[in-house]
Each structure stands twice: as structure tokens, then as C-alpha cells.
Amino acid sequence: MPLSTEVFVMIIFLVGVPFVYVMLRGSDMRGREFFMLAFVLLTLSNISASEEKQAKTAGEIPRSRGETVLIVEDDPVVLEMGVTMLQVLGYAVLSAHAPGEALRLAEQQDTEIHLLLTDIVMPEMNARDLADRLRKIRPGIKNLFMSGYMANIIGHEENLEQRCHFLKKPFSIRELARKTREALEGNQCNCPG
């Protein structure tokens, strides 16, 4: 029996089709944490005409052009959500819960990895160290950093978005799509950390 639970519901329109993500996070009486993620695809008949029109006029969402993304996130809910969103956008996705796991994946995979999408604050090592070590294994890899912390908490006075490709959590699929495409097509940037 849960003592505390949080429920997050997100409706995302992708190419005019609504997707609903439901996340449930909580802890039981012994303090053990649990989470559930439900992904539901609604049919267009389930939404109003105004919502359908809004989805169509909101603009094209950038999609994959055959790239592979390595996502590194220690929060299992955020990791699963990120993987699902990237797959919906057409990306091949490799996922890791920690930097060490990400390094092992990069060493073991024969597939080209085009982009590292990583949380800035991680166990084992920070995003800068992870990006530097991955660049030695995969010299052409691009970086997209994400965080839910404010820039001054991370330790930067400058705007992170001006220094690097940065995605603020929580993010929508539209923001993820846009930032992923910008990072893949942009120049390498200074890593935070």
C-alpha cells in the first residue's frame, strides 16, 4: 500500500496524433520506491476538432534522419520517457542508467552513435567527464545536456543554452525533437560541469 504517490499525465501531439504518457511514482510503507509508466496512443476521434487543428498548425516536429542516440539518465522514469519519445521520433536509441554503463555500451556497440543525451548531474562522474571519455571512444559524437536544476545551482553564471546544447527538464517531445536536431546539426560545444 503506497504511502505517497505522484501522478504525471502528459498529452503530446506528434504529427497530429495525440500520445498520452501517464507516470506514477511513489513509495511503500517500507520506503521502497516504485514507478510505473503507461503509454497510450489515442485515435484522432478521441480529440476535439480544435485540438486536432492546433496539432496540425503547431509546425512540423523534426524527426530522425537515421541517427542513433545514447541517452544517459539515472532517474528511471525520465530515462524511459526519453527513450520512448526518441523512438517515437524515429531514432535508434541506446540507454544507460549510469555513465559507466554508457561507456561500456559505446565500447561494445558496432553501430555509430551520433548523439550523447545526458543528465548533467549523474552518479560516478559528471556530464563533462562522460562526454570527454566518450569522445575518446567515439570521436564524432555530439552532445546534448539536460538538467532540471537552475544554471546557478549547477555552478554557471552564463546561460547554459549559449554555452552548449542544453535541454531543460521537464521537456516536451517537441522541445526534445528540436534540441536533438540542433545538437546533431550544430557544432560541438563547451561541456557544463
XYZ file of N, CA and C in Angstrom:
579
model
N 0.832 -1.185 0.000
C 0.000 0.000 0.000
C 0.871 1.241 0.000
N 0.748 2.094 -1.015
C 1.619 3.252 -1.120
C 1.336 4.292 -0.038
N 2.409 4.847 0.501
C 2.283 5.972 1.424
C 2.206 7.282 0.666
N 3.006 7.375 -0.371
C 2.984 8.602 -1.169
C 3.073 8.250 -2.639
N 2.319 8.945 -3.442
C 2.382 8.737 -4.880
C 2.278 10.069 -5.581
N 2.897 10.147 -6.730
C 2.780 11.295 -7.607
C 2.313 10.761 -8.950
N 1.392 11.445 -9.581
C 0.914 11.029 -10.892
C 1.151 12.174 -11.853
N 1.796 11.878 -12.969
C 2.055 12.859 -14.001
C 1.348 12.401 -15.267
N 0.621 13.276 -15.895
C -0.042 12.958 -17.152
C 0.411 13.994 -18.169
N 0.848 13.527 -19.315
C 1.323 14.419 -20.358
C 0.656 14.004 -21.665
N 0.043 14.946 -22.336
C -0.526 14.678 -23.652
C 0.377 15.343 -24.669
N 0.846 14.580 -25.613
C 1.790 15.062 -26.609
C 1.188 14.839 -27.986
N 1.227 15.859 -28.823
C 0.749 15.722 -30.190
C 1.957 15.560 -31.103
N 2.018 14.483 -31.823
C 3.097 14.225 -32.762
C 2.466 13.936 -34.106
N 2.696 14.799 -35.054
C 2.139 14.688 -36.383
C 0.616 14.537 -36.311
N 0.018 15.339 -35.450
C -1.433 15.354 -35.348
C -2.051 14.216 -34.572
N -1.238 13.313 -34.038
C -1.760 12.177 -33.290
C -1.410 12.362 -31.821
N -2.399 12.309 -30.946
C -2.093 12.512 -29.525
C -1.583 11.236 -28.858
N -0.531 11.385 -28.074
C 0.009 10.318 -27.256
C -0.175 10.739 -25.806
N -0.557 9.846 -24.948
C -0.709 10.159 -23.535
C 0.298 9.326 -22.747
N 1.107 10.003 -21.950
C 2.032 9.336 -21.053
C 1.495 9.508 -19.641
N 1.405 8.434 -18.901
C 0.998 8.503 -17.503
C 2.128 7.889 -16.688
N 2.681 8.682 -15.771
C 3.749 8.188 -14.908
C 3.250 8.189 -13.476
N 3.534 7.129 -12.752
C 3.174 7.020 -11.353
C 4.447 6.708 -10.590
N 4.762 7.538 -9.610
C 5.956 7.338 -8.797
C 5.529 7.403 -7.345
N 6.062 6.524 -6.505
C 5.694 6.560 -5.105
C 6.604 5.699 -4.264
N 6.235 5.545 -3.010
C 6.987 4.681 -2.111
C 6.006 3.937 -1.216
N 6.397 2.719 -0.821
C 5.525 1.933 0.041
C 5.869 2.202 1.505
N 5.252 1.463 2.406
C 5.444 1.701 3.837
C 6.875 1.430 4.299
N 7.606 0.644 3.555
C 8.999 0.351 3.915
C 9.978 1.327 3.260
N 9.458 2.310 2.542
C 10.321 3.303 1.910
C 10.862 2.893 0.562
N 10.436 1.736 0.068
C 10.903 1.297 -1.253
C 10.187 2.099 -2.319
N 10.954 2.620 -3.260
C 10.362 3.409 -4.334
C 9.915 2.511 -5.480
N 8.884 2.935 -6.166
C 8.421 2.220 -7.342
C 7.976 3.249 -8.374
N 7.912 2.829 -9.608
C 7.360 3.695 -10.645
C 6.707 2.836 -11.711
N 5.750 3.444 -12.371
C 5.076 2.803 -13.494
C 4.981 3.836 -14.604
N 5.076 3.398 -15.817
C 4.932 4.271 -16.971
C 3.948 3.617 -17.920
N 2.924 4.351 -18.254
C 1.945 3.846 -19.215
C 1.983 4.745 -20.440
N 1.928 4.161 -21.590
C 1.980 4.888 -22.857
C 0.740 4.494 -23.636
N -0.077 5.472 -23.956
C -1.344 5.198 -24.621
C -1.421 6.040 -25.889
N -1.754 5.422 -26.980
C -1.963 6.125 -28.240
C -3.461 6.294 -28.442
N -3.902 7.542 -28.522
C -5.316 7.817 -28.746
C -5.574 7.946 -30.238
N -6.761 7.625 -30.652
C -7.119 7.835 -32.045
C -7.588 9.270 -32.220
N -7.531 9.760 -33.431
C -7.946 11.143 -33.686
C -9.405 11.377 -33.328
N -10.222 10.337 -33.315
C -11.629 10.509 -32.951
C -11.799 10.839 -31.473
N -10.758 10.624 -30.681
C -10.834 10.909 -29.246
C -10.523 12.354 -28.900
N -10.161 13.175 -29.865
C -9.835 14.561 -29.554
C -10.786 15.488 -30.281
N -10.891 16.683 -29.769
C -11.801 17.648 -30.377
C -11.204 18.203 -31.663
N -12.047 18.820 -32.476
C -11.595 19.403 -33.741
C -10.595 20.521 -33.506
N -10.789 21.301 -32.454
C -9.851 22.402 -32.184
C -8.472 21.878 -31.793
N -8.414 20.782 -31.014
C -7.133 20.193 -30.652
C -6.425 19.630 -31.880
N -7.201 19.013 -32.778
C -6.619 18.470 -33.997
C -6.048 19.591 -34.859
N -6.781 20.686 -34.984
C -6.312 21.830 -35.770
C -5.050 22.425 -35.150
N -5.032 22.545 -33.817
C -3.865 23.085 -33.120
C -2.637 22.206 -33.370
N -2.811 20.907 -33.328
C -1.700 19.993 -33.548
C -1.144 20.120 -34.959
N -2.026 20.309 -35.941
C -1.587 20.409 -37.328
C -0.915 21.747 -37.623
N -1.357 22.815 -36.949
C -0.790 24.139 -37.225
C 0.390 24.476 -36.329
N 0.723 23.636 -35.379
C 1.813 23.922 -34.443
C 3.179 23.826 -35.110
N 3.249 23.307 -36.306
C 4.518 23.205 -37.013
C 5.043 21.788 -37.034
N 5.891 21.557 -37.965
C 6.490 20.239 -38.145
C 7.482 19.952 -37.020
N 7.451 18.749 -36.521
C 8.390 18.323 -35.485
C 9.555 17.635 -36.182
N 10.802 18.099 -35.918
C 11.963 17.451 -36.549
C 12.077 15.993 -36.113
N 12.357 15.130 -37.074
C 12.454 13.707 -36.795
C 13.846 13.193 -37.151
N 14.080 11.940 -36.819
C 15.367 11.301 -37.080
C 15.641 11.211 -38.572
N 16.898 11.264 -38.890
C 17.374 11.018 -40.250
C 18.283 9.801 -40.241
N 17.922 8.840 -39.391
C 18.679 7.589 -39.299
C 19.739 7.582 -38.211
N 19.705 8.555 -37.292
C 20.734 8.644 -36.267
C 20.440 7.748 -35.066
N 21.517 7.481 -34.309
C 21.433 6.738 -33.056
C 21.774 7.682 -31.911
N 20.964 7.621 -30.854
C 21.158 8.460 -29.668
C 21.445 7.563 -28.472
N 22.471 7.924 -27.704
C 22.766 7.277 -26.434
C 22.262 8.203 -25.338
N 21.245 7.777 -24.596
C 20.677 8.589 -23.522
C 21.139 8.021 -22.181
N 21.642 8.917 -21.315
C 22.152 8.524 -20.005
C 21.403 9.334 -18.952
N 20.673 8.633 -18.099
C 19.829 9.287 -17.085
C 19.666 8.332 -15.912
N 19.917 8.824 -14.697
C 19.817 7.946 -13.529
C 18.402 7.816 -12.980
N 17.492 8.679 -13.376
C 16.090 8.574 -12.944
C 15.371 7.647 -13.931
N 14.893 6.476 -13.477
C 14.295 5.505 -14.404
C 13.057 6.021 -15.134
N 12.278 6.884 -14.503
C 11.082 7.418 -15.158
C 11.479 8.347 -16.304
N 12.423 9.236 -16.037
C 12.879 10.169 -17.072
C 13.575 9.403 -18.196
N 14.353 8.391 -17.844
C 15.033 7.582 -18.856
C 14.023 6.900 -19.770
N 13.022 6.240 -19.194
C 12.015 5.538 -20.001
C 11.229 6.504 -20.878
N 10.888 7.664 -20.313
C 10.162 8.678 -21.079
C 11.019 9.175 -22.252
N 12.300 9.454 -21.974
C 13.201 9.919 -23.032
C 13.377 8.892 -24.134
N 13.568 7.637 -23.748
C 13.721 6.557 -24.735
C 12.476 6.463 -25.604
N 11.314 6.467 -24.973
C 10.053 6.354 -25.713
C 9.875 7.524 -26.677
N 10.119 8.727 -26.208
C 9.975 9.909 -27.070
C 10.930 9.847 -28.257
N 12.188 9.493 -27.999
C 13.165 9.408 -29.093
C 12.770 8.337 -30.109
N 12.262 7.215 -29.635
C 11.818 6.162 -30.547
C 10.620 6.619 -31.372
N 9.689 7.344 -30.758
C 8.541 7.894 -31.494
C 9.031 8.839 -32.589
N 10.120 9.554 -32.311
C 10.698 10.475 -33.297
C 11.519 9.745 -34.359
N 11.672 8.432 -34.223
C 12.341 7.638 -35.240
C 13.807 7.341 -34.986
N 14.336 7.737 -33.832
C 15.745 7.497 -33.532
C 15.965 6.067 -33.052
N 17.124 5.517 -33.397
C 17.587 4.295 -32.750
C 18.140 4.750 -31.405
N 17.825 4.038 -30.341
C 18.169 4.511 -29.001
C 18.912 3.445 -28.220
N 20.010 3.869 -27.607
C 20.716 3.079 -26.607
C 20.521 3.806 -25.290
N 20.279 3.089 -24.208
C 20.035 3.762 -22.932
C 20.916 3.193 -21.836
N 21.290 4.081 -20.902
C 22.112 3.690 -19.764
C 21.646 4.441 -18.527
N 21.694 3.752 -17.381
C 21.297 4.358 -16.105
C 22.450 5.103 -15.436
N 23.685 4.878 -15.908
C 24.854 5.482 -15.275
C 25.958 5.665 -16.317
N 26.887 6.585 -16.066
C 27.980 6.825 -17.013
C 28.817 5.586 -17.332
N 29.115 4.760 -16.332
C 29.903 3.552 -16.585
C 29.224 2.627 -17.575
N 27.922 2.477 -17.433
C 27.139 1.654 -18.362
C 27.166 2.254 -19.764
N 27.107 3.578 -19.855
C 27.155 4.266 -21.152
C 28.503 4.028 -21.836
N 29.577 4.090 -21.077
C 30.906 3.851 -21.647
C 31.042 2.415 -22.158
N 30.510 1.464 -21.383
C 30.546 0.063 -21.832
C 29.750 -0.121 -23.129
N 28.563 0.495 -23.199
C 27.750 0.406 -24.419
C 28.512 0.975 -25.621
N 29.139 2.126 -25.431
C 29.871 2.776 -26.524
C 31.043 1.920 -27.002
N 31.675 1.216 -26.087
C 32.796 0.348 -26.457
C 32.320 -0.922 -27.160
N 31.149 -1.432 -26.772
C 30.676 -2.721 -27.274
C 29.873 -2.618 -28.570
N 29.257 -1.485 -28.825
C 28.383 -1.335 -29.993
C 29.192 -1.123 -31.265
N 28.785 -1.807 -32.332
C 29.393 -1.582 -33.640
C 28.722 -0.426 -34.363
N 27.498 -0.123 -33.974
C 26.710 0.939 -34.601
C 27.303 2.302 -34.281
N 27.241 3.202 -35.246
C 27.677 4.573 -34.987
C 26.698 5.224 -34.006
N 27.250 5.926 -33.024
C 26.435 6.680 -32.074
C 26.630 8.153 -32.416
N 25.547 8.811 -32.814
C 25.628 10.185 -33.295
C 25.531 11.221 -32.196
N 24.767 10.889 -31.125
C 24.489 11.897 -30.104
C 24.462 11.268 -28.718
N 25.112 11.968 -27.772
C 25.005 11.657 -26.355
C 24.017 12.638 -25.753
N 22.932 12.128 -25.192
C 21.958 12.933 -24.453
C 22.099 12.520 -23.001
N 22.642 13.417 -22.165
C 22.932 13.034 -20.793
C 22.520 14.092 -19.792
N 22.118 13.610 -18.627
C 21.868 14.484 -17.496
C 23.211 15.069 -17.067
N 23.202 16.296 -16.576
C 24.445 16.939 -16.143
C 24.904 16.383 -14.802
N 23.969 16.210 -13.881
C 24.300 15.723 -12.545
C 24.015 14.226 -12.510
N 25.097 13.433 -12.452
C 24.979 11.980 -12.506
C 25.868 11.346 -11.442
N 25.556 10.111 -11.028
C 26.478 9.383 -10.144
C 27.704 8.954 -10.961
N 28.761 8.636 -10.311
C 30.011 8.148 -10.899
C 30.864 9.255 -11.494
N 30.297 10.089 -12.358
C 31.052 11.187 -12.976
C 30.073 12.210 -13.524
N 30.553 13.435 -13.743
C 29.658 14.472 -14.273
C 29.583 14.381 -15.795
N 28.736 15.202 -16.373
C 28.490 15.165 -17.818
C 29.743 15.494 -18.619
N 30.534 16.448 -18.150
C 31.751 16.824 -18.880
C 32.708 15.642 -18.978
N 32.949 14.965 -17.841
C 33.860 13.822 -17.852
C 33.331 12.693 -18.735
N 32.037 12.440 -18.663
C 31.435 11.416 -19.512
C 31.600 11.768 -20.986
N 31.292 13.011 -21.352
C 31.422 13.442 -22.752
C 32.867 13.336 -23.232
N 33.820 13.745 -22.391
C 35.235 13.658 -22.763
C 35.674 12.212 -22.970
N 35.264 11.332 -22.075
C 35.648 9.927 -22.200
C 34.978 9.265 -23.397
N 33.715 9.619 -23.660
C 33.032 9.070 -24.834
C 33.666 9.563 -26.130
N 34.118 10.806 -26.149
C 34.741 11.362 -27.354
C 36.023 10.611 -27.713
N 36.711 10.044 -26.716
C 37.912 9.239 -26.991
C 37.534 7.918 -27.665
N 36.357 7.371 -27.307
C 35.880 6.115 -27.888
C 35.165 6.384 -29.212
N 34.394 7.462 -29.248
C 33.564 7.846 -30.402
C 33.866 9.296 -30.768
N 34.940 9.552 -31.529
C 35.391 10.931 -31.793
C 34.348 11.853 -32.428
N 33.416 11.353 -33.191
C 32.453 12.214 -33.878
C 31.164 12.478 -33.107
N 31.043 11.967 -31.894
C 29.779 12.068 -31.163
C 29.486 13.516 -30.767
N 28.231 13.905 -30.907
C 27.762 15.234 -30.492
C 27.127 15.092 -29.114
N 26.933 16.221 -28.427
C 26.406 16.216 -27.068
C 25.161 17.076 -26.947
N 24.215 16.597 -26.146
C 23.056 17.376 -25.712
C 22.914 17.108 -24.221
N 23.046 18.174 -23.419
C 22.998 18.048 -21.973
C 21.623 18.443 -21.472
N 21.167 17.762 -20.410
C 19.866 18.089 -19.839
C 19.981 18.170 -18.326
N 19.111 18.994 -17.741
C 19.071 19.114 -16.295
C 17.771 19.757 -15.870
N 17.347 19.422 -14.666
C 16.198 20.069 -14.055
C 16.618 21.153 -13.095
N 17.936 21.262 -12.862
C 18.453 22.279 -11.961
C 18.615 23.604 -12.686
N 18.527 24.676 -11.937
C 18.775 26.007 -12.493
C 20.273 26.146 -12.755
N 20.651 26.993 -13.694
C 22.056 27.167 -14.076
C 22.921 27.580 -12.891
N 22.418 28.453 -12.003
C 23.248 28.897 -10.887
C 23.493 27.771 -9.876
N 22.591 26.793 -9.780
C 22.796 25.653 -8.892
C 23.871 24.730 -9.471
N 23.890 24.601 -10.776
C 24.894 23.768 -11.437
C 26.265 24.432 -11.326
N 26.289 25.739 -11.152
C 27.547 26.423 -10.936
C 27.980 27.288 -12.100
N 27.066 27.746 -12.909
C 27.412 28.573 -14.055
C 26.650 29.885 -13.980
N 27.359 30.955 -14.194
C 26.691 32.248 -14.246
C 26.181 32.522 -15.648
N 26.883 31.989 -16.625
C 26.486 32.197 -18.019
C 25.248 31.363 -18.326
N 24.569 31.742 -19.359
C 23.408 30.989 -19.804
C 23.882 29.681 -20.435
N 23.453 28.559 -19.871
C 23.878 27.255 -20.385
C 23.536 27.070 -21.850
N 22.393 27.606 -22.266
C 21.976 27.411 -23.653
C 22.887 28.138 -24.635
N 23.614 29.153 -24.176
C 24.551 29.845 -25.051
C 25.888 29.121 -25.104
N 26.209 28.340 -24.065
C 27.494 27.650 -23.984
C 27.467 26.260 -24.600
N 26.296 25.624 -24.587
C 26.224 24.248 -25.071
C 24.809 23.945 -25.516
N 24.634 22.788 -26.095
C 23.285 22.331 -26.448
C 22.665 21.815 -25.151
N 21.621 22.488 -24.699
C 21.052 22.228 -23.381
C 19.546 22.084 -23.466
N 19.020 21.087 -22.756
C 17.593 20.803 -22.699
C 17.164 20.831 -21.242
N 16.259 21.737 -20.903
C 15.792 21.866 -19.524
C 14.674 20.866 -19.255
N 14.809 20.133 -18.149
C 13.771 19.195 -17.725
C 12.785 19.933 -16.825
N 11.526 19.566 -16.882
C 10.906 18.602 -17.789
C 10.784 19.183 -19.193
N 10.705 18.329 -20.192
C 10.642 18.773 -21.574
C 9.522 18.045 -22.308
N 9.045 18.688 -23.352
C 8.024 18.081 -24.208
C 8.714 17.343 -25.351
N 7.957 16.551 -26.075
C 8.526 15.852 -27.229
C 8.946 16.849 -28.305
N 8.226 17.962 -28.410
C 8.583 18.999 -29.377
C 9.930 19.626 -29.023
N 10.133 19.928 -27.733
C 11.412 20.500 -27.294
C 12.546 19.498 -27.493
N 12.299 18.241 -27.138
C 13.307 17.202 -27.332
C 13.661 17.062 -28.805
N 12.661 17.050 -29.669
C 12.894 16.914 -31.108
C 13.729 18.078 -31.647
N 13.361 19.288 -31.253
C 14.068 20.481 -31.735
C 15.508 20.515 -31.233
N 15.708 20.285 -29.937
C 17.056 20.338 -29.357
C 17.940 19.201 -29.880
N 17.360 18.033 -30.081
C 18.118 16.906 -30.627
C 18.607 17.235 -32.028
N 17.726 17.771 -32.863
C 18.110 18.134 -34.226
C 19.172 19.236 -34.216
N 19.007 20.255 -33.354
C 20.005 21.332 -33.249
C 21.372 20.783 -32.857
N 21.399 19.879 -31.891
C 22.667 19.305 -31.435
C 23.325 18.462 -32.533
N 22.513 17.692 -33.259
C 23.057 16.855 -34.321
C 23.606 17.683 -35.477
N 22.966 18.799 -35.765
C 23.397 19.621 -36.893
C 24.365 20.734 -36.503
N 24.509 20.991 -35.211
C 25.345 22.087 -34.737
C 26.784 21.671 -34.512
N 27.549 22.672 -34.082
C 28.963 22.454 -33.746
C 29.061 21.856 -32.352
N 30.210 21.238 -32.074
C 30.475 20.747 -30.734
C 30.529 21.946 -29.791
N 30.164 21.757 -28.551
C 30.080 22.881 -27.630
C 30.866 22.598 -26.364
N 31.020 23.668 -25.549
C 31.675 23.531 -24.249
C 30.770 22.759 -23.313
N 31.329 21.793 -22.667
C 30.548 20.953 -21.762
C 30.358 21.649 -20.427
N 29.179 21.525 -19.836
C 28.994 22.048 -18.487
C 29.700 21.151 -17.471
N 29.867 21.657 -16.289
C 30.429 20.823 -15.239
C 31.663 21.406 -14.646
